[in-house]
PDB file of C-alpha atoms in Angstrom:
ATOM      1  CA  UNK W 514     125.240  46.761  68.410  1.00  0.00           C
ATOM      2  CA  UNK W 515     124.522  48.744  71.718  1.00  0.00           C
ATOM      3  CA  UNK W 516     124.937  52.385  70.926  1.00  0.00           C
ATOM      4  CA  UNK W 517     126.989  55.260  74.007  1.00  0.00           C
ATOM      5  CA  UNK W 518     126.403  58.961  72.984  1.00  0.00           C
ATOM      6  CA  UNK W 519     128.218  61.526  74.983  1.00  0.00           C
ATOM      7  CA  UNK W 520     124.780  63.905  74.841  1.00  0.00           C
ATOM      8  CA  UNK W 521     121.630  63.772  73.488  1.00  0.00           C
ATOM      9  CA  UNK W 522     121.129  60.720  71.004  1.00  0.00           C
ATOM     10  CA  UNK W 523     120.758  61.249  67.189  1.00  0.00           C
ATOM     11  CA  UNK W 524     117.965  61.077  65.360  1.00  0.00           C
ATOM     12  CA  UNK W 525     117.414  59.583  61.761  1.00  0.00           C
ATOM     13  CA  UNK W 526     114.380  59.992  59.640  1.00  0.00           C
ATOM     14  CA  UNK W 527     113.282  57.433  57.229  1.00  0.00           C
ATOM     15  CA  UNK W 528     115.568  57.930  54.656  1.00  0.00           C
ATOM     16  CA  UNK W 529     118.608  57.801  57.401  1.00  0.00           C
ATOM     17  CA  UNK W 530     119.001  61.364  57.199  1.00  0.00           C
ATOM     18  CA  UNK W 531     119.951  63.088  60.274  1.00  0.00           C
ATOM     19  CA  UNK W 532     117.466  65.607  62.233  1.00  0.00           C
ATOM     20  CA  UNK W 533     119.091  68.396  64.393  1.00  0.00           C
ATOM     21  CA  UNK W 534     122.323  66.093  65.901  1.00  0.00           C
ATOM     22  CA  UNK W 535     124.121  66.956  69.196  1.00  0.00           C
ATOM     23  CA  UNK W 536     127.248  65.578  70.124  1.00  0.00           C
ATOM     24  CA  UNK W 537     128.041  61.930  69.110  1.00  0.00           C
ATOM     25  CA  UNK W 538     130.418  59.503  70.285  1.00  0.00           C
ATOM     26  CA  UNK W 539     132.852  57.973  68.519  1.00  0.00           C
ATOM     27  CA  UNK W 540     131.933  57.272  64.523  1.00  0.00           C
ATOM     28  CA  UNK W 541     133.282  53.600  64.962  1.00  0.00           C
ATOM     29  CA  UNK W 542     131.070  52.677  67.998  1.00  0.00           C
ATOM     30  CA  UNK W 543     127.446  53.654  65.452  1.00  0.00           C
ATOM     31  CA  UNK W 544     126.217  50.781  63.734  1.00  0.00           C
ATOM     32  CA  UNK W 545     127.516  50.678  60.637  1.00  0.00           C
ATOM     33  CA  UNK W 546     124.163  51.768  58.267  1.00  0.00           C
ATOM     34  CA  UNK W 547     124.492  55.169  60.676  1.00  0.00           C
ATOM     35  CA  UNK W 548     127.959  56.348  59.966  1.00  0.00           C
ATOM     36  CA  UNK W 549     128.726  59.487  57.740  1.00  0.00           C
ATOM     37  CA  UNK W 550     129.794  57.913  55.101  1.00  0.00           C
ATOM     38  CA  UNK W 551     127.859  54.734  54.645  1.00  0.00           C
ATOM     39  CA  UNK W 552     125.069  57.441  55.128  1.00  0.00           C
ATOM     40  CA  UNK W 553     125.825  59.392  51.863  1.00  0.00           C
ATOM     41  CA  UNK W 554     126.726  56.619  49.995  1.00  0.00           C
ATOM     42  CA  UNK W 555     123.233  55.199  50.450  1.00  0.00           C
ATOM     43  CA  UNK W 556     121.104  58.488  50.936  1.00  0.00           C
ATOM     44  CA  UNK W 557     122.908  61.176  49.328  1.00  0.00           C
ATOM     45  CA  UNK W 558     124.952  64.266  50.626  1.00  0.00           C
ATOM     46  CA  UNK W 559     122.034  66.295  51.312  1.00  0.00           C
ATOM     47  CA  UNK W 560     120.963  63.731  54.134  1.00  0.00           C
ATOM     48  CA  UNK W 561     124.434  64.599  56.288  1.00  0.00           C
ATOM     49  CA  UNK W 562     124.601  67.544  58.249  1.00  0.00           C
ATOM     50  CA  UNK W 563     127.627  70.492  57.643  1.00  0.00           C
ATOM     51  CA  UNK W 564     129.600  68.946  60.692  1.00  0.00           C
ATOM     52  CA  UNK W 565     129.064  65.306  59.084  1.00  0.00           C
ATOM     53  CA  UNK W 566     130.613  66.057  55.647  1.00  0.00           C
ATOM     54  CA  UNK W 567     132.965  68.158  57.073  1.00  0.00           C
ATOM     55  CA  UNK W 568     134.003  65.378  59.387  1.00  0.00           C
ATOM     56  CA  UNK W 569     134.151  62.965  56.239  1.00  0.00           C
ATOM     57  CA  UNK W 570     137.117  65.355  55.031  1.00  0.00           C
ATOM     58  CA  UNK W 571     138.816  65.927  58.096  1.00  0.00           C
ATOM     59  CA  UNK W 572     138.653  61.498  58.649  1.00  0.00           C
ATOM     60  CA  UNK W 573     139.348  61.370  62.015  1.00  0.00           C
ATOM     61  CA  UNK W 574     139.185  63.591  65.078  1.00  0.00           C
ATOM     62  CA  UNK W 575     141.867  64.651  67.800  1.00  0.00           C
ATOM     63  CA  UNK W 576     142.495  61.942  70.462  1.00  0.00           C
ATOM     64  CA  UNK W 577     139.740  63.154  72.382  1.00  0.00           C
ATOM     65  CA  UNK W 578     137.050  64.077  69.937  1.00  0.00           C
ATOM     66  CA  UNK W 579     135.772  62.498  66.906  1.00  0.00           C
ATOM     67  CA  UNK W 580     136.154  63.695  63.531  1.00  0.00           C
ATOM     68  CA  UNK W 581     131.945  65.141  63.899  1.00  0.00           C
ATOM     69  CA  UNK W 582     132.567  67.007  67.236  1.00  0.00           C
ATOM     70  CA  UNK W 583     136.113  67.936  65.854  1.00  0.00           C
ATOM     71  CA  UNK W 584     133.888  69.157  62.627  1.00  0.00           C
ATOM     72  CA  UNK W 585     131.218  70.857  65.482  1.00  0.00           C
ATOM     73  CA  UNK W 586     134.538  72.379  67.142  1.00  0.00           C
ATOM     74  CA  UNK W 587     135.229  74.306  63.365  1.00  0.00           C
ATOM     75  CA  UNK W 588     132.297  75.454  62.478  1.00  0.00           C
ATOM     76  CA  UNK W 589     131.755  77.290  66.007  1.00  0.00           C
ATOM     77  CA  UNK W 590     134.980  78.978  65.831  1.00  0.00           C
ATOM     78  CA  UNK W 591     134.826  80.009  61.465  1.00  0.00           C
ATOM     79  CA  UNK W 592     131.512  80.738  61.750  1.00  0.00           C
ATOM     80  CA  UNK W 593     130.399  77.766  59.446  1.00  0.00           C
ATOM     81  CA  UNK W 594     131.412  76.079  56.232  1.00  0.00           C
ATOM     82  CA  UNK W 595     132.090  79.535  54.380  1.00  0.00           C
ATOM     83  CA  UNK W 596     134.023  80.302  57.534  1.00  0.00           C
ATOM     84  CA  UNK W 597     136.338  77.372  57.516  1.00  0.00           C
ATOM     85  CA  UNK W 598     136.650  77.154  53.676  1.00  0.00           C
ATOM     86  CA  UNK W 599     137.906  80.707  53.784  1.00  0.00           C
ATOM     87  CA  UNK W 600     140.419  80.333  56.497  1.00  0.00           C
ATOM     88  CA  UNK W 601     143.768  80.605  55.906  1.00  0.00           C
ATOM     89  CA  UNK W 602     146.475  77.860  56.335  1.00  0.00           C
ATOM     90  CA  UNK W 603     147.907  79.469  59.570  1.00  0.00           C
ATOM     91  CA  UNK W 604     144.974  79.792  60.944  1.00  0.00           C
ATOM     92  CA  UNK W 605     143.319  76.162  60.646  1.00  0.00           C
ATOM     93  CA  UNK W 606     146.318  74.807  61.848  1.00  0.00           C
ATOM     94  CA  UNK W 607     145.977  76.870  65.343  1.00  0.00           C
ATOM     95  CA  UNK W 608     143.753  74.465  66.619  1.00  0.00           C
ATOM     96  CA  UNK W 609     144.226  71.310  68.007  1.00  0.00           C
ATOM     97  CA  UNK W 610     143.657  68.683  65.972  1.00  0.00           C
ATOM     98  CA  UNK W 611     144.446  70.040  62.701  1.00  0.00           C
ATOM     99  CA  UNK W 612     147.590  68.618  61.164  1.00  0.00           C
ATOM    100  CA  UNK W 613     149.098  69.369  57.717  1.00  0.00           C
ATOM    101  CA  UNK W 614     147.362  66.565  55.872  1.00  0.00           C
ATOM    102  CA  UNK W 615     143.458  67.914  56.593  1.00  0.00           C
ATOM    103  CA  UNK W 616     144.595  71.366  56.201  1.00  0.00           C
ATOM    104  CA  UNK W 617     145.825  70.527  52.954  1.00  0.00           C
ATOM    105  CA  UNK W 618     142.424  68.536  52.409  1.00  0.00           C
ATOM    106  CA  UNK W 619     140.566  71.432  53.341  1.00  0.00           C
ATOM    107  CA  UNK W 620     142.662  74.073  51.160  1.00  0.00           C
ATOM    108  CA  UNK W 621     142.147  71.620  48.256  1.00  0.00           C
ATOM    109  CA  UNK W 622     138.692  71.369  48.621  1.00  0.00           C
ATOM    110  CA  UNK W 623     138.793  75.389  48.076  1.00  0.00           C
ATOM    111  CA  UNK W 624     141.012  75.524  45.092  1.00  0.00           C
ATOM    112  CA  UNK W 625     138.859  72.847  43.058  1.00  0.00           C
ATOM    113  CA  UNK W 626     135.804  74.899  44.113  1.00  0.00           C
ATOM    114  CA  UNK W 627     137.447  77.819  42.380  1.00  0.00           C
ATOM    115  CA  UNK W 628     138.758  75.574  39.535  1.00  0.00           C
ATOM    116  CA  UNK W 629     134.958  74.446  39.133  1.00  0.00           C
ATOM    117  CA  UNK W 630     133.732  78.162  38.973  1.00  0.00           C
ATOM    118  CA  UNK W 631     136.438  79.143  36.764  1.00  0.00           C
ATOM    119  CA  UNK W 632     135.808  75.951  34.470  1.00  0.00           C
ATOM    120  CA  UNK W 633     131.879  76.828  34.419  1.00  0.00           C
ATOM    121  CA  UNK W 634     132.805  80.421  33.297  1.00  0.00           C
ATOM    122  CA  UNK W 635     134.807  79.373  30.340  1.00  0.00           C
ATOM    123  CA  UNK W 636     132.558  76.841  28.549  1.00  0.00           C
ATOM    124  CA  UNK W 637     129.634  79.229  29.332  1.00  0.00           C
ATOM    125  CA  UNK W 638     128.954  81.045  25.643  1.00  0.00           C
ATOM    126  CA  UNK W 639     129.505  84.126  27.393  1.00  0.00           C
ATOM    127  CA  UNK W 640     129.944  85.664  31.193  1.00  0.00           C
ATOM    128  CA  UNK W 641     127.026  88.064  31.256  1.00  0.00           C
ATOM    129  CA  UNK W 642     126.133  87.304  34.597  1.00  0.00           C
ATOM    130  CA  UNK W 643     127.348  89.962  37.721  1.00  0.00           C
ATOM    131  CA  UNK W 644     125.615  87.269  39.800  1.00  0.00           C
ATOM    132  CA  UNK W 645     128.246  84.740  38.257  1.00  0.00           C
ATOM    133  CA  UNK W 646     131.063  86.905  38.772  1.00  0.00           C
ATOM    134  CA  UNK W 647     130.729  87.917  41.841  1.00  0.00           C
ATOM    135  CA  UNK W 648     130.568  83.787  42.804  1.00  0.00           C
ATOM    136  CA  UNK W 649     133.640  83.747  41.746  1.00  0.00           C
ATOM    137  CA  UNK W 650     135.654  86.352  42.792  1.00  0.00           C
ATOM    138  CA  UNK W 651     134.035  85.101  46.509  1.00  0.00           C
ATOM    139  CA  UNK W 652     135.664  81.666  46.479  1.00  0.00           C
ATOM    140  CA  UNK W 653     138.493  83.104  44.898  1.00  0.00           C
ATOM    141  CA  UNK W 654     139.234  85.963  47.116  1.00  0.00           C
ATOM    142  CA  UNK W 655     138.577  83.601  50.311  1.00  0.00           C
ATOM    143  CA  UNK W 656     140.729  83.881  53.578  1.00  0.00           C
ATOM    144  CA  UNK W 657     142.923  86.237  51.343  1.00  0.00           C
ATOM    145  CA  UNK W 658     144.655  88.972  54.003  1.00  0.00           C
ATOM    146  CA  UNK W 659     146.254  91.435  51.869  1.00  0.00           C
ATOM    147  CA  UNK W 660     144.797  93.052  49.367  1.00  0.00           C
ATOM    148  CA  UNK W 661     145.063  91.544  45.893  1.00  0.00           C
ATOM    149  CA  UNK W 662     144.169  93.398  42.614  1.00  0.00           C
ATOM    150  CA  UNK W 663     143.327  91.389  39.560  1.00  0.00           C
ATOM    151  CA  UNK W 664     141.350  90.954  36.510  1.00  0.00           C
ATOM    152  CA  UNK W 665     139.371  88.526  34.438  1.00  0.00           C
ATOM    153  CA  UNK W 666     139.882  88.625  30.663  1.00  0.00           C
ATOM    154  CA  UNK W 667     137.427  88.147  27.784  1.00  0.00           C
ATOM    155  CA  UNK W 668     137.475  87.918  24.421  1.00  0.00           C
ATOM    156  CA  UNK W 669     135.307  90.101  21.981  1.00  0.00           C
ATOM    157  CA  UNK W 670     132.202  87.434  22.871  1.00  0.00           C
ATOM    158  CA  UNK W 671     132.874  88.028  26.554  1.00  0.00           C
ATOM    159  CA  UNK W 672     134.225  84.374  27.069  1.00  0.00           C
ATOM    160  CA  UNK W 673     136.324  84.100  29.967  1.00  0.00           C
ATOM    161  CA  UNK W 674     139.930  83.545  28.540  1.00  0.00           C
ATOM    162  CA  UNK W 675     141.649  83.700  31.707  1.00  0.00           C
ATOM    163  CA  UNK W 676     142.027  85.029  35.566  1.00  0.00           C
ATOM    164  CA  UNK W 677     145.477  86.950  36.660  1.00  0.00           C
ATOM    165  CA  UNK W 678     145.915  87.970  40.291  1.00  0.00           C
ATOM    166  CA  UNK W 679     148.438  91.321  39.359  1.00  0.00           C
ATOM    167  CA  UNK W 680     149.336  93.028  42.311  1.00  0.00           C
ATOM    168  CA  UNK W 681     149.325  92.178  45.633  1.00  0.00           C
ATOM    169  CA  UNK W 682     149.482  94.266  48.560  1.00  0.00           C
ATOM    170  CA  UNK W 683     149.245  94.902  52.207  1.00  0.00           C
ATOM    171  CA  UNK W 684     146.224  94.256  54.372  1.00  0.00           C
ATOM    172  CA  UNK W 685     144.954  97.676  53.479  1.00  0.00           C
ATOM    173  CA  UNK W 686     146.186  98.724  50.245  1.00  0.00           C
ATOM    174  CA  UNK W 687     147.496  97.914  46.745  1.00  0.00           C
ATOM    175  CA  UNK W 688     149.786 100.121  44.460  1.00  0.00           C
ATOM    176  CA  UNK W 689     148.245  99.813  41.152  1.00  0.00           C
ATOM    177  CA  UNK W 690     149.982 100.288  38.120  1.00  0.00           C
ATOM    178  CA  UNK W 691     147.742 100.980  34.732  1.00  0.00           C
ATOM    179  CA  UNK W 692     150.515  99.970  32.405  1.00  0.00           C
ATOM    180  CA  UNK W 693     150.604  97.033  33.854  1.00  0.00           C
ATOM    181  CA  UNK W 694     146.807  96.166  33.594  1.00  0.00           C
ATOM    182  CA  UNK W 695     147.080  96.989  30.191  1.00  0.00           C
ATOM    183  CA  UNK W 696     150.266  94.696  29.618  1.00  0.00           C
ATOM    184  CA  UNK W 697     148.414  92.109  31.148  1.00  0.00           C
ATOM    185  CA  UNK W 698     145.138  92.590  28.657  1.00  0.00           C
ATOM    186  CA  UNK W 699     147.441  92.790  25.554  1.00  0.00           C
ATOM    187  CA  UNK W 700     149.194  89.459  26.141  1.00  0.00           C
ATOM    188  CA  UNK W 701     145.566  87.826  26.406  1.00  0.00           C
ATOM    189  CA  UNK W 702     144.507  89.752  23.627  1.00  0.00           C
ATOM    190  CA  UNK W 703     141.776  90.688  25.580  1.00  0.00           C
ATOM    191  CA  UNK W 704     138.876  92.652  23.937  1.00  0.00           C
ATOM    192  CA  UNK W 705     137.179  93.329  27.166  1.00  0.00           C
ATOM    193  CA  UNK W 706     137.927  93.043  31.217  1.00  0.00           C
ATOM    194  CA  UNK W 707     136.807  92.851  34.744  1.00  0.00           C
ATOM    195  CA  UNK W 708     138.853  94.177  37.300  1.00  0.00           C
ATOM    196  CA  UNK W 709     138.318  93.115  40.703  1.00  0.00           C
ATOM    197  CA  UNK W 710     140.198  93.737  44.516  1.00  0.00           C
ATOM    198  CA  UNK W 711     138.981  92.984  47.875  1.00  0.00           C
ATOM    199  CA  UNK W 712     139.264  95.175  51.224  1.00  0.00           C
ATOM    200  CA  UNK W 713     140.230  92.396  53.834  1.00  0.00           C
ATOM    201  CA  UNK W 714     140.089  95.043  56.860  1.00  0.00           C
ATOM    202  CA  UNK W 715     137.063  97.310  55.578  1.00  0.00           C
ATOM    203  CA  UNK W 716     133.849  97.857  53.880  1.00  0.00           C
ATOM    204  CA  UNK W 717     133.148  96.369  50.282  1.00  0.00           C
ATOM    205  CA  UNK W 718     132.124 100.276  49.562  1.00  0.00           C
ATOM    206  CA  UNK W 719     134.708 101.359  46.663  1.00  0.00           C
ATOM    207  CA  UNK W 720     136.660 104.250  48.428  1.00  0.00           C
ATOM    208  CA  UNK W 721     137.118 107.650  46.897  1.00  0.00           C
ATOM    209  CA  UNK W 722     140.430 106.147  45.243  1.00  0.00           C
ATOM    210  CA  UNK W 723     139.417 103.136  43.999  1.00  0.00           C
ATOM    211  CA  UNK W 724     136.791 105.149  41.817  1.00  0.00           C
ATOM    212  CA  UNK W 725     140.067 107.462  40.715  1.00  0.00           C
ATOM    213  CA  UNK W 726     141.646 104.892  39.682  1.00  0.00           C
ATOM    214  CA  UNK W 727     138.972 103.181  37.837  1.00  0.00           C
ATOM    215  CA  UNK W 728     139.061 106.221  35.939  1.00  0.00           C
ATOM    216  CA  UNK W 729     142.689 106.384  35.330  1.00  0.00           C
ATOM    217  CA  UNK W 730     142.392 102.635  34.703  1.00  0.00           C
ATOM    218  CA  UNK W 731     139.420 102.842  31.660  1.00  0.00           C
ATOM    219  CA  UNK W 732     141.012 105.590  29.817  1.00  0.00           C
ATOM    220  CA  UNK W 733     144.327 103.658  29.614  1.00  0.00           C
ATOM    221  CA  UNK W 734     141.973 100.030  28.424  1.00  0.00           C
ATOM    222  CA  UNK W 735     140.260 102.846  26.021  1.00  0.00           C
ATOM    223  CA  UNK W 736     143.821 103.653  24.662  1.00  0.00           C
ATOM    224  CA  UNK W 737     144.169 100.160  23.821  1.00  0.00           C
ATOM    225  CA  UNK W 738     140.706  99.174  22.334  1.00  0.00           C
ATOM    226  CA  UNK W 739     139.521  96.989  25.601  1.00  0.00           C
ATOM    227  CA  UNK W 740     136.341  97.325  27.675  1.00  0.00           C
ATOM    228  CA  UNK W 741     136.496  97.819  30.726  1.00  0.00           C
ATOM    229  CA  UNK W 742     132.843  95.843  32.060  1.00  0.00           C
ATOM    230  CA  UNK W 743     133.199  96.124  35.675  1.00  0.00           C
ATOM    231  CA  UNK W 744     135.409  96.745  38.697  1.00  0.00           C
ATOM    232  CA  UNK W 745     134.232  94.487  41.460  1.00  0.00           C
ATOM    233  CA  UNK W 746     135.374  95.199  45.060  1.00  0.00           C
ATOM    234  CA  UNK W 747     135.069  92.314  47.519  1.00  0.00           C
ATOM    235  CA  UNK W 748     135.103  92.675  51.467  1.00  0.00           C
ATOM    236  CA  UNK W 749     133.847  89.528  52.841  1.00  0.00           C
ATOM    237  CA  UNK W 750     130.918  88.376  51.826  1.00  0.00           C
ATOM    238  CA  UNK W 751     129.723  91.819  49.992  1.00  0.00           C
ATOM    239  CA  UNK W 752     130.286  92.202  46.766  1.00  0.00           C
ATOM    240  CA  UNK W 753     130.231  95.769  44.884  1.00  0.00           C
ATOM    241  CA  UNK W 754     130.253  96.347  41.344  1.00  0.00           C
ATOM    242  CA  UNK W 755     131.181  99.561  40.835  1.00  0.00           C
ATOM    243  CA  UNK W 756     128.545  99.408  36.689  1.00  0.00           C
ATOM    244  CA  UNK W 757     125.954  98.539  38.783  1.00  0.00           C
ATOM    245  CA  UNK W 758     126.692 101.669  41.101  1.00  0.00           C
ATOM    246  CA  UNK W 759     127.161 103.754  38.051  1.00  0.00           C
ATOM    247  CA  UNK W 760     130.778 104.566  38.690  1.00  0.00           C
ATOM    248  CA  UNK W 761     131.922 103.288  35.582  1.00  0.00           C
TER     249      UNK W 761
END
């Protein structure tokens, strides 16, 4: 089968795996042994490039782009996958192309990532790792525009026993209640917590208030018998714990 590109043709190596690809045409018209997903199926995901498996979620393109160059069209305006995996409903489905059914895909593929970090975290013996953390709270705190203010609970081993998201707020602050961060760790029956909130407009730097009320915040947990680990502060993709600063 005679192949038509609409730029520069692609280039496979031995393995089928594609080298630096421009513009393709239309998956259908590539014999079948080079399309997306015959290509993973027999070489592996690592062999497609990002606009290749994004294209294999988003299945088809926009009446006048395929599902690659719709891909291509993405990850130039989100700034890559991280970019379009943190964008928010409203936003994906500002451009053209992008119905309800792959911006559903999309979201879902973000919420099992998260359910896959969270799942890791509680059959891990214990979460000791700020590294690990941190992971987390970036996939869960993706494309999120107000602030949110939550907390991961653990039990005396430091096994994750659950995540709460327990206030949320506007796109530059959160009113914080203590009593009800330590509501929330008694009906866990935490032992020991990690409080976390992102700045979607700012600087991951913890502000002059968030260390106040970190304070305010560990006295109460101390009233109650739970440890407070950590307060994490998110903005992006920087991450700030507040132990590591010694602000704790």
């Amino acid at each position: 089968m005679r192949l038509r590109y609409h730029a520069r043709s692609l280039r496979f190596d031995s393995r089928g795996c594609a080298g630096h690809v421009a513009e393709a045409a239309r998956i259908v018209e590539l014999a079948v042994d080079r399309r997306p997903r015959e290509r993973l199926l027999m070489a592996g995901p690592t062999c497609l490039t990002d606009a290749e498996l994004l294209a294999l979620v988003l299945r088809t393109g926009n009446g006048t782009a395929d599902a690659v160059n719709l891909a291509h069209t993405l990850l130039d305006r989100f700034g890559g996958v991280l970019g379009v995996l943190s964008s928010t409903a409203e936003s994906l489905l500002a451009v053209r192309g992008l119905g309800d059914a792959k911006v559903a895909a999309l979201l879902a593929i973000r919420e099992l990532l998260e359910r896959a970090e969270i799942e890791k975290m509680k059959r891990a013996p214990v979460v000791s790792s700020s590294d690990e953390v941190r992971r987390y709270l970036g996939i869960h705190l993706a494309g999120k525009e107000r602030e949110v203010f939550g907390a991961l609970l653990l039990d005396t081993r430091h096994r994750l026993l659950g995540v709460e998201d327990i206030f949320l707020g506007s796109i530059d602050r959160t009113m914080v209640y203590p009593r009800e961060v330590a509501k929330c760790c008694l009906r866990y029956n935490a032992a020991a917590v990690v409080l976390f909130h992102n700045h979607p407009s700012g600087s991951a730097e913890p502000s002059s208030s968030d260390r106040e009320l970190t304070e305010r915040l560990n006295s109460v947990l101390q009233e109650i018998d739970v440890r407070l680990l950590d307060h994490v502060v998110v903005a992006g993709l920087r991450k700030v714990s507040m132990a590591e600063r010694g602000m704790l």
